Tab-separated table of C-alpha atoms in Angstrom:
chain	number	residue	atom	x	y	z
Y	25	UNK	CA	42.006	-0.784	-71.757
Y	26	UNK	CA	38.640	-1.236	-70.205
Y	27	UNK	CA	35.931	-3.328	-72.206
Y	28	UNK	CA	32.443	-3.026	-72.515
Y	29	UNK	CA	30.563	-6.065	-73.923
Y	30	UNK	CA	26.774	-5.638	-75.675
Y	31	UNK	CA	24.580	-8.737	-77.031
Y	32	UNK	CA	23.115	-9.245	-79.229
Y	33	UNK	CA	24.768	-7.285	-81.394
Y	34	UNK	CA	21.541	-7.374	-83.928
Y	35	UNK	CA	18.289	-8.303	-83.144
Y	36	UNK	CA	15.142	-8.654	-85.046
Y	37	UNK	CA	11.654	-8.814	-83.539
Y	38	UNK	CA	7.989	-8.587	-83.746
Y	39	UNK	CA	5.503	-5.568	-83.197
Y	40	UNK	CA	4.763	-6.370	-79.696
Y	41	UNK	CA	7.225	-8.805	-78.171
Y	42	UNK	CA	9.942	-7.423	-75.735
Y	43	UNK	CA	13.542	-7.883	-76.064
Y	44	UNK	CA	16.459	-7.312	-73.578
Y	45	UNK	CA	19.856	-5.955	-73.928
Y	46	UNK	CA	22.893	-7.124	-72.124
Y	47	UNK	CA	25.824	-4.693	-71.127
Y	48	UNK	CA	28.672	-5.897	-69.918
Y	49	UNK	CA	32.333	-4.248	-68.087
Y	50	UNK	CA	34.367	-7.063	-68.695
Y	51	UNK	CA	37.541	-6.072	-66.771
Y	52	UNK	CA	36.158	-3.568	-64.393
Y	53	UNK	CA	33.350	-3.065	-62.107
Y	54	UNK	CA	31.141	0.214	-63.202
Y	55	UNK	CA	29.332	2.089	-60.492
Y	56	UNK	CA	27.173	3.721	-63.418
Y	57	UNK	CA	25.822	2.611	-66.661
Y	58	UNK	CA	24.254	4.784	-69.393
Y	59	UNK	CA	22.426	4.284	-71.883
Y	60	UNK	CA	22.172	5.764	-75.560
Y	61	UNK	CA	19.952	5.281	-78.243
Y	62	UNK	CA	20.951	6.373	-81.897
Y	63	UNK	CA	19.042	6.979	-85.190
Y	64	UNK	CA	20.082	6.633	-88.516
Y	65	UNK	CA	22.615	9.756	-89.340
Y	66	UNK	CA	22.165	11.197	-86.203
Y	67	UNK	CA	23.673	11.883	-82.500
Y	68	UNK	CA	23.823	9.413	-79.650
Y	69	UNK	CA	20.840	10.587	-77.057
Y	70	UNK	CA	20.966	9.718	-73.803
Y	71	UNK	CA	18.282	7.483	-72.520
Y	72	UNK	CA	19.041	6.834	-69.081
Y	73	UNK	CA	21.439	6.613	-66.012
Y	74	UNK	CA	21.856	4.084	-63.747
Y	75	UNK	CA	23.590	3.013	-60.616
Y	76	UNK	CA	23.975	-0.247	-59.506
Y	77	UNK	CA	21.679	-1.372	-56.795
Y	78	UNK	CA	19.155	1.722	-57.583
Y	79	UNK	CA	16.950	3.140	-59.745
Y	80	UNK	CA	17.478	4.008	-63.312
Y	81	UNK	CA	17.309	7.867	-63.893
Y	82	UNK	CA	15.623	8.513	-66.782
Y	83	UNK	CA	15.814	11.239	-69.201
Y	84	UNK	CA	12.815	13.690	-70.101
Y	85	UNK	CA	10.904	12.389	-72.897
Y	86	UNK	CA	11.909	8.156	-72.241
Y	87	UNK	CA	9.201	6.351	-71.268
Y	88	UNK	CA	10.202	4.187	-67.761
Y	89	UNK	CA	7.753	1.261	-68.127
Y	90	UNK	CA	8.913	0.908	-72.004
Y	91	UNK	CA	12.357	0.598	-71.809
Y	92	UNK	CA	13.255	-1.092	-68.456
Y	93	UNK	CA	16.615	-0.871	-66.796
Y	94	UNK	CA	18.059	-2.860	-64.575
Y	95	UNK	CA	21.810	-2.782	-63.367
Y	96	UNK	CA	22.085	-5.687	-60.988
Y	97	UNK	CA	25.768	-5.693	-60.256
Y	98	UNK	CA	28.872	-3.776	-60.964
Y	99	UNK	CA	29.167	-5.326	-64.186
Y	100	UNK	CA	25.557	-5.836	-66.018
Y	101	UNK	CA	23.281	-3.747	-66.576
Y	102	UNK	CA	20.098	-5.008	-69.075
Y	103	UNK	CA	17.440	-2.526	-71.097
Y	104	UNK	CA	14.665	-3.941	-71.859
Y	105	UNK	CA	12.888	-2.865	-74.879
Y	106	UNK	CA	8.659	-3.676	-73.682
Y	107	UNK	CA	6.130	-3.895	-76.406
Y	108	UNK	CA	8.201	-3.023	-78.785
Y	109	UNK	CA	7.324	-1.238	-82.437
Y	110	UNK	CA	8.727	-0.144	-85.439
Y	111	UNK	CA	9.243	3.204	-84.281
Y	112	UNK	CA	11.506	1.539	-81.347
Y	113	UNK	CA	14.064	0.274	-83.727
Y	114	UNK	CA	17.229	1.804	-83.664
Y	115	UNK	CA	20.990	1.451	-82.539
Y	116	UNK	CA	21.010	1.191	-78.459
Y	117	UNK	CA	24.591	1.637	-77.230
Y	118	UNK	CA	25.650	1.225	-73.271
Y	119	UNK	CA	28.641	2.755	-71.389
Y	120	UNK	CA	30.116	1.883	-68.658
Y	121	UNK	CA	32.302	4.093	-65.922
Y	122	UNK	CA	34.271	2.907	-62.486
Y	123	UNK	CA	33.220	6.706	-61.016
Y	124	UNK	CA	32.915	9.777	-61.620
Y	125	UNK	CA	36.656	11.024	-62.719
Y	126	UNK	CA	36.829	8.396	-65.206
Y	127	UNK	CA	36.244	8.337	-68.600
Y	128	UNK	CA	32.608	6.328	-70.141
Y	129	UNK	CA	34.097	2.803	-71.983
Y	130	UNK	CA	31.033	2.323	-74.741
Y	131	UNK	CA	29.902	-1.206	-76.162
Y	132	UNK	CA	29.532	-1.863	-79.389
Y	133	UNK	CA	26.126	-1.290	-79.908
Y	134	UNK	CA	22.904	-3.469	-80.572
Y	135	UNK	CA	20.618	-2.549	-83.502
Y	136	UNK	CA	17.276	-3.499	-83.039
Y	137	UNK	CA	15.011	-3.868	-85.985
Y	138	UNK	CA	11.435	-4.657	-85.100
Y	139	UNK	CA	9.503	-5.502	-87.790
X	1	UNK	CA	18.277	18.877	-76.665
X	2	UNK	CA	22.226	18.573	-77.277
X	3	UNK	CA	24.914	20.457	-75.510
X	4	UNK	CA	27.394	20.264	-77.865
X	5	UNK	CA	27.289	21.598	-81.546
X	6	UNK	CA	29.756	20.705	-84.588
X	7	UNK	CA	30.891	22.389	-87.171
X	8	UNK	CA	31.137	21.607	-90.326
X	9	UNK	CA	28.029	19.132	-90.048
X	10	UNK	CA	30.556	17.209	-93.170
X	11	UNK	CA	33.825	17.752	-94.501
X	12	UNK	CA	35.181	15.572	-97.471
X	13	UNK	CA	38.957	16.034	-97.848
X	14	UNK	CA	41.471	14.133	-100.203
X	15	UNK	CA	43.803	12.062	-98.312
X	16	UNK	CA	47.380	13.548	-96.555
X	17	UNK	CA	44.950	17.246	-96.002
X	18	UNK	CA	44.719	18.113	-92.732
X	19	UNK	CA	41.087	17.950	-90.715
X	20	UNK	CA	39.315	19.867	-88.435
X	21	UNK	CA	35.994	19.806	-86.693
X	22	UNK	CA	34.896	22.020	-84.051
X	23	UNK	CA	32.374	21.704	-81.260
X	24	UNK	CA	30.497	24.515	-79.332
X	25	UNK	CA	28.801	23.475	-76.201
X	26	UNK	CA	26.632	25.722	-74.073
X	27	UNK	CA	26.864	25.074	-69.892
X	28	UNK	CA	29.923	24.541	-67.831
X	29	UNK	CA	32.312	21.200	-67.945
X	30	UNK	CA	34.250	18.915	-66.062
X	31	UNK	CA	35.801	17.454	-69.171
X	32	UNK	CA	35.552	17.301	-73.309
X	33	UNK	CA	35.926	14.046	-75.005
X	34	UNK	CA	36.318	13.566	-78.898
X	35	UNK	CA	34.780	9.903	-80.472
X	36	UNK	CA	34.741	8.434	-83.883
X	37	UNK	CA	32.253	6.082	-85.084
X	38	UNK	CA	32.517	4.014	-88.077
X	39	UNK	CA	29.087	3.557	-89.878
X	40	UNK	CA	26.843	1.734	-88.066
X	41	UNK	CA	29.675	0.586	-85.427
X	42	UNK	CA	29.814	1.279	-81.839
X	43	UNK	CA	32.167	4.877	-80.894
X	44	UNK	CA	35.586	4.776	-79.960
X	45	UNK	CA	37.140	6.964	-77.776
X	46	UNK	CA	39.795	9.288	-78.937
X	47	UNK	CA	40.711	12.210	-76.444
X	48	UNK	CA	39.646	13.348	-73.319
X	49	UNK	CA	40.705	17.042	-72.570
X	50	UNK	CA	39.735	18.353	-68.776
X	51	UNK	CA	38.589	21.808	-68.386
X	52	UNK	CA	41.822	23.209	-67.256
X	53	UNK	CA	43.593	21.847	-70.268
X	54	UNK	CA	44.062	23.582	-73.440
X	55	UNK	CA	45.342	21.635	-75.976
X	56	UNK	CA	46.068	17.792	-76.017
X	57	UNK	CA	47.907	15.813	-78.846
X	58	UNK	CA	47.642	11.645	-79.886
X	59	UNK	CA	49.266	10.829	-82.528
X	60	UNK	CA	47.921	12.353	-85.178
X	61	UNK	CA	45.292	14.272	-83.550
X	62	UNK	CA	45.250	17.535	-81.858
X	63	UNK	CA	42.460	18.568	-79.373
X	64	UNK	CA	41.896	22.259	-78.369
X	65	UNK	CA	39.916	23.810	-75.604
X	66	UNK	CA	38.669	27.289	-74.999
X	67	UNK	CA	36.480	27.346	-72.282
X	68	UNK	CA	35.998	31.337	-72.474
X	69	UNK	CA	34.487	30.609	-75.527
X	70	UNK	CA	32.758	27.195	-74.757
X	71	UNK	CA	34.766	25.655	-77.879
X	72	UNK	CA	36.689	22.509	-78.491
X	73	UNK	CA	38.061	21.825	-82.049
X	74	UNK	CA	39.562	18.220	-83.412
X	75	UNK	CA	42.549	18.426	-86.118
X	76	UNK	CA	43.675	15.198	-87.625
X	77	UNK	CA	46.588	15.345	-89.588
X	78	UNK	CA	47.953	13.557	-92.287
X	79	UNK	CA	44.183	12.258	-92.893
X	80	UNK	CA	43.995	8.657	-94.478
X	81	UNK	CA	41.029	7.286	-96.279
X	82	UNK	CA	40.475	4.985	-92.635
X	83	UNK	CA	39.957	7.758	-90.937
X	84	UNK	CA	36.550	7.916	-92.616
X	85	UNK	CA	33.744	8.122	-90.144
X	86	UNK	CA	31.471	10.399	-88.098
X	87	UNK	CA	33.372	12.450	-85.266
X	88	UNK	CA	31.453	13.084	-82.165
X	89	UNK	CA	32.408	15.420	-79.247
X	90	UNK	CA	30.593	15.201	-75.628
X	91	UNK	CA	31.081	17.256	-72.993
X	92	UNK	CA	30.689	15.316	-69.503
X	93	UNK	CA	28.775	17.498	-67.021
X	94	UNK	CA	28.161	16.402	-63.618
X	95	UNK	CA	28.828	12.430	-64.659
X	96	UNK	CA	26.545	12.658	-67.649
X	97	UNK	CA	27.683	12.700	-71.575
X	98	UNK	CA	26.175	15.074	-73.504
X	99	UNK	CA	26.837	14.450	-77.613
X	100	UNK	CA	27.201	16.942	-80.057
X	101	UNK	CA	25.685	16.217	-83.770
X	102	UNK	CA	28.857	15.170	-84.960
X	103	UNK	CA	31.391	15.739	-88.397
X	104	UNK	CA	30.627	12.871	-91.080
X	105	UNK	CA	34.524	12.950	-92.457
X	106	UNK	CA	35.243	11.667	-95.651
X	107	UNK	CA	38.811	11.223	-96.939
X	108	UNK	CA	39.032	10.294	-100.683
X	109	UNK	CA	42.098	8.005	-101.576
């Protein structure tokens, strides 16, 4: 089956630094990435969309310059987290798909704690 | 906001009952897929059901679809105390997943 890499799996930081998040397709190349971000008991909400080669699409409500996307090639895309603060940390999960009548393969999440 | 609600929100069951969760979503589909996530893992995918599909079956799992009613449900049979986790269902709509709340399951040995 298809594999979808994330790292760190756990990262701690300070008020203010920024800290990037790898996704990976490890066996296939994905035309889009997404990206999720998930609270404590709660649902997985979709931050963003993106294509490689273009633009991130971002959801209503997810601040652009704060959490920057970049999906370089067919098989990485990165989130950075800018300036990040408390209120940022969370569980950030990616998924990966090879087009649009495939299924999403998710990682396995990073939690961010930013202290 | 989410597209997809679930029903019951949690459901605690003693192991060998049957399970089911159900998932009401509002706009049209291309397809319905069914997760589980352990706590604080990433999800894994369980069942993808297209829109002209009605009913799907893995293993122990059985995945409806009713699209005149907007309404997917989940059974697991023969539950197991590993099959403790959360249960999500997203409905993919124009290449975008859309996640429901999700079912916290509990099976008690």
């Amino acid at each position: 089956g298809a594999v979808v890499s994330q790292h760190p799996s756990w990262v701690i930081c300070k008020s203010g630094t920024s800290v990037k998040i790898e996704c990976r397709s490890l066996d296939f190349q994905a035309t889009t990435m997404f990206w999720y971000r998930q609270f404590p008991k709660q649902s997985l909400m979709l931050m963003a969309t993106s294509n490689e080669g273009s633009k991130a699409t971002y959801e209503q409500g997810v601040e652009k310059d704060k959490f920057l996307i970049n999906h370089a090639s067919l098989t990485l895309s990165t989130l950075t987290v800018t300036s990040a603060h408390p209120e940022d940390s969370s569980f950030y999960i990616c998924s990966a798909r090879r087009g649009l009548v495939y299924e999403q393969y998710f990682g396995p999440g990073t939690r961010l704690t930013v202290t | 906001s989410q597209q997809g609600e679930e029903d019951p929100q949690a459901l605690s069951i003693q192991e060998g009952e049957n399970a089911t969760m159900n998932c009401s979503y509002k706009t049209s589909i291309n397809n319905l897929q069914w997760y589980r996530q352990n706590s604080g893992r990433g999800l894994v995918h369980l069942i993808l059901i297209r829109s002209n599909e009605r009913e799907k079956h893995s293993g122990r799992l059985r995945v409806t679809l009713d699209t005149s009613k907007k309404s997917s449900s989940l059974l697991i049979t023969a539950s197991r105390a590993a099959d403790t986790a959360s249960y999500f269902c997203a409905t993919d709509d124009a290449g975008k997943s859309t996640f429901g709340d999700g079912t916290t399951l509990t099976v008690k040995p």
